[in-house]
PDB file of C-alpha atoms in Angstrom:
ATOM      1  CA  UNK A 202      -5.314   5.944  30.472  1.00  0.00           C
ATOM      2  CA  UNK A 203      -6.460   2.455  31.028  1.00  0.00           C
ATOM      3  CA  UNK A 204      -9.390   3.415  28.439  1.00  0.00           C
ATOM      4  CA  UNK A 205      -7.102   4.522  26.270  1.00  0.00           C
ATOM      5  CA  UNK A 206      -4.906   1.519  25.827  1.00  0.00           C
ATOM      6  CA  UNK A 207      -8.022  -0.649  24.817  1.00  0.00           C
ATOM      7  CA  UNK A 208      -9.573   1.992  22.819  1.00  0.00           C
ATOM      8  CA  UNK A 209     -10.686   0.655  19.146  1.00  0.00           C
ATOM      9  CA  UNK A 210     -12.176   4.376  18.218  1.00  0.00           C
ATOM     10  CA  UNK A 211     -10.757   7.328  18.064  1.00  0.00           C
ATOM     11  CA  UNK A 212     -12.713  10.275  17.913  1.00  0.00           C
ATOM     12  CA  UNK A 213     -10.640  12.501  15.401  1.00  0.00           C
ATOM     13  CA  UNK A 214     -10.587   9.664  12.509  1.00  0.00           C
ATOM     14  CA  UNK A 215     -14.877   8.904  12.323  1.00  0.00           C
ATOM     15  CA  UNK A 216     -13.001   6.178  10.346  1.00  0.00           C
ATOM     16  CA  UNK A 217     -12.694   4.083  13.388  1.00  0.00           C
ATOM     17  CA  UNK A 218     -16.280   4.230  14.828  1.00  0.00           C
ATOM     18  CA  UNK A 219     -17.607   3.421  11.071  1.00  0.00           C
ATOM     19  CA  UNK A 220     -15.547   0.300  10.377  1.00  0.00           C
ATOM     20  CA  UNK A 221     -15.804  -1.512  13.749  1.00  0.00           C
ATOM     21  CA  UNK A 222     -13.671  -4.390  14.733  1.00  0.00           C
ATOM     22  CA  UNK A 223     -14.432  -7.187  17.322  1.00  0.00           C
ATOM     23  CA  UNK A 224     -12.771  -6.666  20.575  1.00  0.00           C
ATOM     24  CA  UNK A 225     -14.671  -9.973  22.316  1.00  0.00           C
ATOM     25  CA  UNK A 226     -12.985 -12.854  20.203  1.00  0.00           C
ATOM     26  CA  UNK A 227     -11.249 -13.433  23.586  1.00  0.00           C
ATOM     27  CA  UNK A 228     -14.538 -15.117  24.818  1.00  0.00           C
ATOM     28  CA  UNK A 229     -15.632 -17.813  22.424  1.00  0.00           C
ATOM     29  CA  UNK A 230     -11.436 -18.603  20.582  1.00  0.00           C
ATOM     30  CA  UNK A 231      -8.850 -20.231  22.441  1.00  0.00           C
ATOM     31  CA  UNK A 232      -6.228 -18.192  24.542  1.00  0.00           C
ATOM     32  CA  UNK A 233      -2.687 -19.034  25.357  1.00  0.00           C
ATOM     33  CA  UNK A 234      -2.983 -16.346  29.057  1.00  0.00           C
ATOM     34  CA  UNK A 235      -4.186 -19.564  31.554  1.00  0.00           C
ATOM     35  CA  UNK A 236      -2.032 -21.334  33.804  1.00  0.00           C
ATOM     36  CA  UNK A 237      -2.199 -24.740  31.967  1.00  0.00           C
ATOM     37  CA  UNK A 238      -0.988 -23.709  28.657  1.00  0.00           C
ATOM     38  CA  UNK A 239       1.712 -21.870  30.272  1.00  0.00           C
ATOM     39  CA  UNK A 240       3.538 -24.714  32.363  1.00  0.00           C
ATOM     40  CA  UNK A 241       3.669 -26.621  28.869  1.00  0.00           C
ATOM     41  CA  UNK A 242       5.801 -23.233  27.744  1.00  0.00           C
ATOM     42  CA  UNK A 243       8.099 -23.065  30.272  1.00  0.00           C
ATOM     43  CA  UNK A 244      10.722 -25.958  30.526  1.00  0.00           C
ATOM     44  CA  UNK A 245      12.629 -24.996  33.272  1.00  0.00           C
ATOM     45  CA  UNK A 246      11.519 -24.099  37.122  1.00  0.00           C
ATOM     46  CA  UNK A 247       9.472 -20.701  37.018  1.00  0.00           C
ATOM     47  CA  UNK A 248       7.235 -19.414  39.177  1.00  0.00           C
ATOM     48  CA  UNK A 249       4.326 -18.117  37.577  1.00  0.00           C
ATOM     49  CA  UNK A 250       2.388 -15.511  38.548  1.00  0.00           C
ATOM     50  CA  UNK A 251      -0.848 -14.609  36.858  1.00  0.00           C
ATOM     51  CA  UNK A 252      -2.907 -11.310  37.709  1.00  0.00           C
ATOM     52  CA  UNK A 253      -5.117  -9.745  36.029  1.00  0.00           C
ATOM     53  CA  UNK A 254      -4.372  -5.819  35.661  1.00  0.00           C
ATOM     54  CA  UNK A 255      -7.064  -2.990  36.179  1.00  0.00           C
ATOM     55  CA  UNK A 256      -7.673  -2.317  32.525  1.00  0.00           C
ATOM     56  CA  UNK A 257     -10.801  -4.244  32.567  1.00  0.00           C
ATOM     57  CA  UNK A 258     -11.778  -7.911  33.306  1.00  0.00           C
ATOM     58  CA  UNK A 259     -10.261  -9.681  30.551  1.00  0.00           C
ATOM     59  CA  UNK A 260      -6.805  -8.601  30.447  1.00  0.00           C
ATOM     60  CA  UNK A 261      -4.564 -10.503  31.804  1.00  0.00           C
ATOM     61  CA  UNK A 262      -0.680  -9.995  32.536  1.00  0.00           C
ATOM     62  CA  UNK A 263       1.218 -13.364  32.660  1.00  0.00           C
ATOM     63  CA  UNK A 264       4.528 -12.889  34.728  1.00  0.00           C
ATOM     64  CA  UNK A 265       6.783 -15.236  34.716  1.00  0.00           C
ATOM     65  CA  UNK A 266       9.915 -15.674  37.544  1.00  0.00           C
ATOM     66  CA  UNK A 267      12.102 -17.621  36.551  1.00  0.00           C
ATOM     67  CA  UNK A 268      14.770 -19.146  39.607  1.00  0.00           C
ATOM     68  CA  UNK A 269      17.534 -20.301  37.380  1.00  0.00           C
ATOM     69  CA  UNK A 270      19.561 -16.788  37.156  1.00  0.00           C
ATOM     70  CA  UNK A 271      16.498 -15.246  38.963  1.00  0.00           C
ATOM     71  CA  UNK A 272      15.454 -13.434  35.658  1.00  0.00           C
ATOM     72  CA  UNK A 273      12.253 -11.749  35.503  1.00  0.00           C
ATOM     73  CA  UNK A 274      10.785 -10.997  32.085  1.00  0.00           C
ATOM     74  CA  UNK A 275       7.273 -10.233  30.840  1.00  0.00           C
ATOM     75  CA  UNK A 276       6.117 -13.495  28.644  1.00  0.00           C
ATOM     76  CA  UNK A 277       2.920 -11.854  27.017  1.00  0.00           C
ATOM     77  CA  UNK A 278       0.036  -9.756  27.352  1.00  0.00           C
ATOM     78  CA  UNK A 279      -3.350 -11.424  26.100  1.00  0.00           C
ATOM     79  CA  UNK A 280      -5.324  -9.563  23.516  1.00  0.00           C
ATOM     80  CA  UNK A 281      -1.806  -8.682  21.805  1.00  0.00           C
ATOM     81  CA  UNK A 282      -3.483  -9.124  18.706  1.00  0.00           C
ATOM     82  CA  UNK A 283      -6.241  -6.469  19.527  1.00  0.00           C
ATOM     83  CA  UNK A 284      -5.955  -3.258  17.026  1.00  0.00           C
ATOM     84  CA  UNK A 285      -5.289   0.106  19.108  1.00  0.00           C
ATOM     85  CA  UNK A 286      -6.856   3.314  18.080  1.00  0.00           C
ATOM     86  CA  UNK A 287      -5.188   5.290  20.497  1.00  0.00           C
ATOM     87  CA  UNK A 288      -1.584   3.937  21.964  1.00  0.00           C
ATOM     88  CA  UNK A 289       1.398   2.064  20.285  1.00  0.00           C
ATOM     89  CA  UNK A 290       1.620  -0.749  22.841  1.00  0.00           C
ATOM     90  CA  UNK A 291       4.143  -3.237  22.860  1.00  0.00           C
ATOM     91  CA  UNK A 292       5.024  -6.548  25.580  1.00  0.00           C
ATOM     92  CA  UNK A 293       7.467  -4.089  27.038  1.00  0.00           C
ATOM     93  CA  UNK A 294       5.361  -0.960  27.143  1.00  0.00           C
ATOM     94  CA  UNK A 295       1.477  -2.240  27.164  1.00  0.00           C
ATOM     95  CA  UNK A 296       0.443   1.688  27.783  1.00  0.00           C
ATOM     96  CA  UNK A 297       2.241   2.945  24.965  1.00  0.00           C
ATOM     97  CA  UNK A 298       4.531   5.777  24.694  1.00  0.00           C
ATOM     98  CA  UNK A 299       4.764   7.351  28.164  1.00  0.00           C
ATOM     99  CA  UNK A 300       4.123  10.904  28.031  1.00  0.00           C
ATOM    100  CA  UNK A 301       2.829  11.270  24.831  1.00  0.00           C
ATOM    101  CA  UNK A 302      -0.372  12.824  24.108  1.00  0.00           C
ATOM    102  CA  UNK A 303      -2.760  11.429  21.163  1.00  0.00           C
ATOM    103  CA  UNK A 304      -4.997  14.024  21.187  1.00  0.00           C
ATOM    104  CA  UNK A 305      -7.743  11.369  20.402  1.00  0.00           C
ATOM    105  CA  UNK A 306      -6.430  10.687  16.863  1.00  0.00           C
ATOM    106  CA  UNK A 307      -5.594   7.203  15.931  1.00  0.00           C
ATOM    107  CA  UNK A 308      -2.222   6.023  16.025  1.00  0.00           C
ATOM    108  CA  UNK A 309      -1.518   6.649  12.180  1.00  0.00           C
ATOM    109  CA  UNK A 310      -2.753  10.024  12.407  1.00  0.00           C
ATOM    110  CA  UNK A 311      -0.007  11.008  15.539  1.00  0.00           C
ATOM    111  CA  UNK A 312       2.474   9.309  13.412  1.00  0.00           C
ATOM    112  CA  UNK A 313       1.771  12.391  10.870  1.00  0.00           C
ATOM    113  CA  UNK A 314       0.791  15.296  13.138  1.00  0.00           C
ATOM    114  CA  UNK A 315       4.266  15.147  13.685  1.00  0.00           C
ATOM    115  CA  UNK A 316       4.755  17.455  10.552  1.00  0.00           C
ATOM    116  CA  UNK A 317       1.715  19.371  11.351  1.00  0.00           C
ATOM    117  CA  UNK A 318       3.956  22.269  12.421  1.00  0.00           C
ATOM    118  CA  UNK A 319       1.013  24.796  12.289  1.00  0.00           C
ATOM    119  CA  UNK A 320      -1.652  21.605  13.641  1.00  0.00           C
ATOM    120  CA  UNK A 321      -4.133  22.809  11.403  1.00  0.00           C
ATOM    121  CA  UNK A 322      -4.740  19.789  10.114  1.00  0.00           C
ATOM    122  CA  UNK A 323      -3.162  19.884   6.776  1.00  0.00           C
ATOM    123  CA  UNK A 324       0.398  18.912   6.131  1.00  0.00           C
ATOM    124  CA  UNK A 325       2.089  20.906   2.920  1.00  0.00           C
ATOM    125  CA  UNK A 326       5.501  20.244   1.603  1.00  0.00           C
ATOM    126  CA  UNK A 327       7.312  22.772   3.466  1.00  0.00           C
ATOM    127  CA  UNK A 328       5.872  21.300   6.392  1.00  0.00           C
ATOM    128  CA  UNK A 329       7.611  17.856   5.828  1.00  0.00           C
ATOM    129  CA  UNK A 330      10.650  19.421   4.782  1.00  0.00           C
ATOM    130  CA  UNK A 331      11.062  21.048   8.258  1.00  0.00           C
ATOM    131  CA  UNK A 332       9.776  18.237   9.978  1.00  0.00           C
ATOM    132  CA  UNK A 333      12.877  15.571   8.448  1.00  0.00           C
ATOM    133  CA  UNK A 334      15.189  18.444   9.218  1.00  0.00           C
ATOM    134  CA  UNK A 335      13.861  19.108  12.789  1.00  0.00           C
ATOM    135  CA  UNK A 336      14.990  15.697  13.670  1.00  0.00           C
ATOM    136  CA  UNK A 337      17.926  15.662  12.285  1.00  0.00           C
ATOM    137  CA  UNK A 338      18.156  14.719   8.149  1.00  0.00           C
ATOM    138  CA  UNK A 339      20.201  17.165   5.718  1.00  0.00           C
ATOM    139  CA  UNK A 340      18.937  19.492   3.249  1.00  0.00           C
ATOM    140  CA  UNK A 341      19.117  17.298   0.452  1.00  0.00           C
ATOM    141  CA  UNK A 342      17.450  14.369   1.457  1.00  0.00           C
ATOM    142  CA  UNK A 343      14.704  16.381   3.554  1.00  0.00           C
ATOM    143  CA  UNK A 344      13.830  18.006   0.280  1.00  0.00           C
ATOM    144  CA  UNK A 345      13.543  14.827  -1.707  1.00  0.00           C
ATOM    145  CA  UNK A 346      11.796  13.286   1.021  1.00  0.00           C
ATOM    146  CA  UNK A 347       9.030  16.115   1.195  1.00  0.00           C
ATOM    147  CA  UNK A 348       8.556  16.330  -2.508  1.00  0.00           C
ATOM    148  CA  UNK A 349       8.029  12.556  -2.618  1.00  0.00           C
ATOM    149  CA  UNK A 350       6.131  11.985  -0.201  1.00  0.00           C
ATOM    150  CA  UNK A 351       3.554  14.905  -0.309  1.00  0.00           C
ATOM    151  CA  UNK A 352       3.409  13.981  -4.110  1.00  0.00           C
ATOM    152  CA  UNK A 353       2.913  10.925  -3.881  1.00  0.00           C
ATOM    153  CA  UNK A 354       0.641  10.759  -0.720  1.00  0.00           C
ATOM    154  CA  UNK A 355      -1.580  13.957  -1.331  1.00  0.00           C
ATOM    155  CA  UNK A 356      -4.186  13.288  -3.662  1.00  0.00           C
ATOM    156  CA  UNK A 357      -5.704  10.195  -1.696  1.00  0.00           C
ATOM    157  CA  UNK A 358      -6.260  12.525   1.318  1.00  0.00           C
ATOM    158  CA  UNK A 359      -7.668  15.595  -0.684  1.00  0.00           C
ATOM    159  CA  UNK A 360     -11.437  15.739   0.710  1.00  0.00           C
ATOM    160  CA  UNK A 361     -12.407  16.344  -3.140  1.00  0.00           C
ATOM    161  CA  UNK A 362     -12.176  14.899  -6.622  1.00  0.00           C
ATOM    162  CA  UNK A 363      -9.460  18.324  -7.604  1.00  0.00           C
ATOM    163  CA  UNK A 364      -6.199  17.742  -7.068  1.00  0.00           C
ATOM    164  CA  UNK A 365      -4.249  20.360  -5.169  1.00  0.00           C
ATOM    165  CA  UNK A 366      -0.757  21.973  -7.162  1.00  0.00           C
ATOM    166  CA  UNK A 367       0.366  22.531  -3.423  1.00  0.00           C
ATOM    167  CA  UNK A 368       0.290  18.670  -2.623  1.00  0.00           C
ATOM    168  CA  UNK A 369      -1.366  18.756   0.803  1.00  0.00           C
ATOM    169  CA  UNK A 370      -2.089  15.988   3.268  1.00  0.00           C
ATOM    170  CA  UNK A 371      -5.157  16.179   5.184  1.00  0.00           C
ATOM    171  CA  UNK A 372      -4.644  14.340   8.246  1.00  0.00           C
ATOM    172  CA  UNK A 373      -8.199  13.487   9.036  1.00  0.00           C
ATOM    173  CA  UNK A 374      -8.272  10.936   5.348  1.00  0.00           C
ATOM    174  CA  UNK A 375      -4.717   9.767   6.189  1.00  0.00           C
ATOM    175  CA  UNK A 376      -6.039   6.190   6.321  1.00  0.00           C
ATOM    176  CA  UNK A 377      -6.870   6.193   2.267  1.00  0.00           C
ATOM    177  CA  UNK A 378      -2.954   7.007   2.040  1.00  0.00           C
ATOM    178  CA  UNK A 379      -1.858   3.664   3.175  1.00  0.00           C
ATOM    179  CA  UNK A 380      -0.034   1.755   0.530  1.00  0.00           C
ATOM    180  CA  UNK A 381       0.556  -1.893   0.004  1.00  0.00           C
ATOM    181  CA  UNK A 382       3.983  -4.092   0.979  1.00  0.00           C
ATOM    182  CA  UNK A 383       4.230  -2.554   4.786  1.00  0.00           C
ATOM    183  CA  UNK A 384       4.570  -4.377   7.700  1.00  0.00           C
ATOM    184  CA  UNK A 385       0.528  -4.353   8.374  1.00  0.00           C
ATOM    185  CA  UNK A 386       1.499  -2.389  11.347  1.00  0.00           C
ATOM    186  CA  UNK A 387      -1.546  -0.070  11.036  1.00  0.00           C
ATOM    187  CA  UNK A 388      -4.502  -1.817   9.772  1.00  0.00           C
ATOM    188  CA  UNK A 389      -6.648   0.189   7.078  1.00  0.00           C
ATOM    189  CA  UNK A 390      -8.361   2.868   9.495  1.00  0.00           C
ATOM    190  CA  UNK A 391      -4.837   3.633  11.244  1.00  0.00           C
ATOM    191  CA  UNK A 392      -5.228   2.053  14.395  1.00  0.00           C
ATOM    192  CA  UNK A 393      -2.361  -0.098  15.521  1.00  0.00           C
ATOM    193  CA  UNK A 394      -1.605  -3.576  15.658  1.00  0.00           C
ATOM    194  CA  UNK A 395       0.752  -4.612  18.687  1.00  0.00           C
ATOM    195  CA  UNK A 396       1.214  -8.572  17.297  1.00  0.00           C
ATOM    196  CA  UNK A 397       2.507  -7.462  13.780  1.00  0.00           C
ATOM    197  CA  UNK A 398       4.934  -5.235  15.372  1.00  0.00           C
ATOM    198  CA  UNK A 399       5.793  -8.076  17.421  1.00  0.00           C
ATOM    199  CA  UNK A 400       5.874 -10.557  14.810  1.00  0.00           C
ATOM    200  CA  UNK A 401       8.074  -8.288  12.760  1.00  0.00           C
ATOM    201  CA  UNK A 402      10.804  -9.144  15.287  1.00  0.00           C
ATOM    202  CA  UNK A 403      10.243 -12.779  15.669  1.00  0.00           C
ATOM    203  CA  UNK A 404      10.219 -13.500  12.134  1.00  0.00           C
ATOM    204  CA  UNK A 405      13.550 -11.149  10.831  1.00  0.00           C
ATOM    205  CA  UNK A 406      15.621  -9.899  14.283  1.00  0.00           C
ATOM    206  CA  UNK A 407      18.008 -13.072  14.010  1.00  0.00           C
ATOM    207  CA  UNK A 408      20.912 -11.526  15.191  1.00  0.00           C
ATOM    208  CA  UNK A 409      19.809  -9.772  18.419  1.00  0.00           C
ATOM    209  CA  UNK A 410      16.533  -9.836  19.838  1.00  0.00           C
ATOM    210  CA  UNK A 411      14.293  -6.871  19.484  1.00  0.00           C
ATOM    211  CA  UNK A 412      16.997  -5.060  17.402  1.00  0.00           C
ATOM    212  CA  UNK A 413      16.966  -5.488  13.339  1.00  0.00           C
ATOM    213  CA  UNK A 414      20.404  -4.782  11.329  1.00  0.00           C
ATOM    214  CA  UNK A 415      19.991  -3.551   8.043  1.00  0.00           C
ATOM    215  CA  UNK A 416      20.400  -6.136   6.192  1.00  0.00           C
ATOM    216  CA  UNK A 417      17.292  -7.849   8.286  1.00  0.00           C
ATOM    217  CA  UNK A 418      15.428  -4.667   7.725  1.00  0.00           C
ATOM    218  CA  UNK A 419      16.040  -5.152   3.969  1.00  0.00           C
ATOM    219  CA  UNK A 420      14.882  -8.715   4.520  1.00  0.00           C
ATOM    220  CA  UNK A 421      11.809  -7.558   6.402  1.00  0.00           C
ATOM    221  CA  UNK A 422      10.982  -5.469   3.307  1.00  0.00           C
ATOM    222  CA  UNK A 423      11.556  -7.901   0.589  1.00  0.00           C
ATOM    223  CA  UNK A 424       9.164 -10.566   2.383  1.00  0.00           C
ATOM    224  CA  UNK A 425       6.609  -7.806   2.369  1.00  0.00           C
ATOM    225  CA  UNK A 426       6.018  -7.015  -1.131  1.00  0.00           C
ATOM    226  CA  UNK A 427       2.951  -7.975  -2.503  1.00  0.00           C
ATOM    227  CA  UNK A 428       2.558  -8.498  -6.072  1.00  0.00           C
ATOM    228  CA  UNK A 429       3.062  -5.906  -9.014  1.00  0.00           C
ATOM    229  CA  UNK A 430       2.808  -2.878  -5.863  1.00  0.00           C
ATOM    230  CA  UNK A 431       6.050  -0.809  -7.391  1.00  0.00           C
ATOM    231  CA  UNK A 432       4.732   1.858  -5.558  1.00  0.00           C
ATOM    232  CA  UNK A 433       4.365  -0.119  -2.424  1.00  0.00           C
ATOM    233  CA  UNK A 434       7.848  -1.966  -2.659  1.00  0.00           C
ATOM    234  CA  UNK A 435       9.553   1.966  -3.166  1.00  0.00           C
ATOM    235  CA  UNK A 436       7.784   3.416  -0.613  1.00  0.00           C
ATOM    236  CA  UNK A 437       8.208   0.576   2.234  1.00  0.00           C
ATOM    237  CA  UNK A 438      12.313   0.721   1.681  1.00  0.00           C
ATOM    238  CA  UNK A 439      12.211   4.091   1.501  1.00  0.00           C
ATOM    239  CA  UNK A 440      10.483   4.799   5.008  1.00  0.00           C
ATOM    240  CA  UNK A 441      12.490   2.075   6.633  1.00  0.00           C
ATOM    241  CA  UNK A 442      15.487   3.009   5.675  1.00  0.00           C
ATOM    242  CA  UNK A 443      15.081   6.754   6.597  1.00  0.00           C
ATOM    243  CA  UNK A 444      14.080   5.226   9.926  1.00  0.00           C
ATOM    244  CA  UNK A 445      16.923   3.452  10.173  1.00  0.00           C
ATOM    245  CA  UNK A 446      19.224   6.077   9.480  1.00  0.00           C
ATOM    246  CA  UNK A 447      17.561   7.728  11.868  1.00  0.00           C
ATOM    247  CA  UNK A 448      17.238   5.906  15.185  1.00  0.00           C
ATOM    248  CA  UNK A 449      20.192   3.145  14.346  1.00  0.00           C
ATOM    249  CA  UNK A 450      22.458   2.574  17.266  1.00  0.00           C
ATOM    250  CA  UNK A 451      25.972   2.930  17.605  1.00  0.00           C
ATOM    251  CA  UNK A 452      26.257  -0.862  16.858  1.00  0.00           C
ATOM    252  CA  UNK A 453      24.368  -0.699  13.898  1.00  0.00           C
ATOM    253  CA  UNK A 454      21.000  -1.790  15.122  1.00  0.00           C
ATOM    254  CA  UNK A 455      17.024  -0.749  15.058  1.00  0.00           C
ATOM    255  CA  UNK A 456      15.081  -0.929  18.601  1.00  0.00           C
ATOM    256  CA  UNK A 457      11.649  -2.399  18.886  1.00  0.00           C
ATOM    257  CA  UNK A 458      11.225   0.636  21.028  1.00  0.00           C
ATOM    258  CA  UNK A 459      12.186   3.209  18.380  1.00  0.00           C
ATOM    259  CA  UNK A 460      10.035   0.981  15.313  1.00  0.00           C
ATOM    260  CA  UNK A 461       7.010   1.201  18.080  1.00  0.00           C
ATOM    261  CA  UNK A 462       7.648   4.709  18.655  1.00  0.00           C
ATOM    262  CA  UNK A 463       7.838   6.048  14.913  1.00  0.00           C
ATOM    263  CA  UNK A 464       4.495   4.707  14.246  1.00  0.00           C
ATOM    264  CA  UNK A 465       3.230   6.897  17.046  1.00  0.00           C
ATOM    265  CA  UNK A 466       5.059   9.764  16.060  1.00  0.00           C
ATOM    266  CA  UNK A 467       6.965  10.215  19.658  1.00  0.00           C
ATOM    267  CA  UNK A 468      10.154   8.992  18.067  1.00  0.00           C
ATOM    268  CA  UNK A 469      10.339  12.153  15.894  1.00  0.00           C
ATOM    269  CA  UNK A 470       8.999  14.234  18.921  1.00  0.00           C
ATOM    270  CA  UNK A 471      11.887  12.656  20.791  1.00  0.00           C
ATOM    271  CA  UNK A 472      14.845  13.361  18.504  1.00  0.00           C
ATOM    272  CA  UNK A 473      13.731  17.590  17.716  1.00  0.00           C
ATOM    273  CA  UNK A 474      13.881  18.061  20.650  1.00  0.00           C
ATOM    274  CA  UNK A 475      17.319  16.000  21.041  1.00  0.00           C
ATOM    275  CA  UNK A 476      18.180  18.503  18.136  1.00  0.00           C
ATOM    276  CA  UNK A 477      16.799  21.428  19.314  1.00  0.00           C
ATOM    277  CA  UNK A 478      18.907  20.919  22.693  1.00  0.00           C
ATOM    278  CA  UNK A 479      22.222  20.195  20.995  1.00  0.00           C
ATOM    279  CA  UNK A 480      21.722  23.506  18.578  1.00  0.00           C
ATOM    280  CA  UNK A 481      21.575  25.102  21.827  1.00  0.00           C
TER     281      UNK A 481
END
């Protein structure tokens, strides 16, 4: 596992291994994880604590203790900003989604495998359709939802130049399906990046920490858009507001937790099986 969570490659999207990325910038650019730079952070009287974890040598988990109302609360990890082929980390969770398996596909491609029902690879319509109504959407938006999104999504993935008439996805060229205006939470080979998914929440969760209302996710989506991407401006709402619908709590707000864990797919794992228990 500690492998895992540094991982840049991931052996089922070739992808990854064929458009490298640095994972030594940590050596040569400056770093906020050192004891100097942290006592200019912290303006009241903390204890800190700096250890380095067992990942490997350059990892280092800055704790910080603070005496006034003895709170303890995880400042940062360094190498936030280090894309992950493998996990969904976030400051909370730096090993990702506990008991969920990746299968050694990059984070993009677990976020889809989801609707893999048969896991041969290939997702068809009917396949998305039961996947939006395993966790939980109606009839009616399920089927819009499948129609659109196979549509729309299909033909970048198809392994050929000849489009398809059933509208498949093939799972292993789900990277060439990314559209424009998103969050940049996956970069363009579908690994994930832990500091936009924590800069999403520092820029737009004003009213609670680490929880977006709608209207903020709205906001999130509007500062997105790049220029003349229609496509990319539908299709960002679109998928956040399903998502919303979908893991909002009973006050009207969207985790960090759930946003980290619909890009690796274990929200949807979590909530058919929530579904399958309460049908039972």
């Amino acid at each position: 596992m500690a492998d895992d969570s540094f991982a840049t490659v991931a052996s089922k999207a070739p992808i990854t291994a064929e458009r490298k990325i640095r994972s030594d910038l940590e050596e040569s650019l400056p770093k906020p994880c050192n004891s100097s730079n942290l006592f200019h952070l912290i303006n009241c009287s903390c204890i800190i604590n700096i250890g380095f974890s067992a990942y490997n040598e350059f990892f280092a988990q800055c704790a910080i203790s603070c005496e006034l109302g003895k709170v303890n609360f995880l400042l940062f990890y360094c190498l936030l900003d280090l894309d992950r082929a493998l996990i969904a980390p976030d400051t909370e969770h730096p090993d990702g989604s506990k008991d969920h398996k990746h299968n050694n596909m990059s984070v993009l491609q677990q976020h889809v495998a989801f609707f893999d029902h048969d896991r041969n690879g290939i997702v068809y319509p009917w396949e998305t359709y039961q996947g939006f109504r395993a966790v939980g959407f109606n009839i009616i938006f399920s089927f819009l939802a499948s129609i659109f999104i196979n549509v729309a999504l299909s033909y970048p993935t198809l392994p050929g130049w000849i489009p398809s008439p059933l509208f498949p996805i093939y799972i292993d060229n789900i990277h060439k399906a990314k559209h424009g205006s998103d969050s940049d939470t996956y970069d363009t080979e579908g690994r994930f990046v832990p500091v936009n998914l924590e800069n999403m929440f520092s820029k737009y969760a004003h009213t609670v920490p680490d929880k977006l209302t709608l209207g903020e996710v709205w906001n999130m989506t509007e500062a997105n858009r790049n220029a003349w991407d229609i496509f990319g401006w539908v299709s960002a709402k679109g998928e956040w507001l399903a998502l919303y619908m979908l893991a909002k709590d009973d006050n009207g707000y969207l985790s960090k937790d759930d946003v980290r864990r619909c890009f690796d797919g274990s929200l949807f794992e979590y909530y058919a099986k929530k579904q399958h228990e309460h049908s039972h």
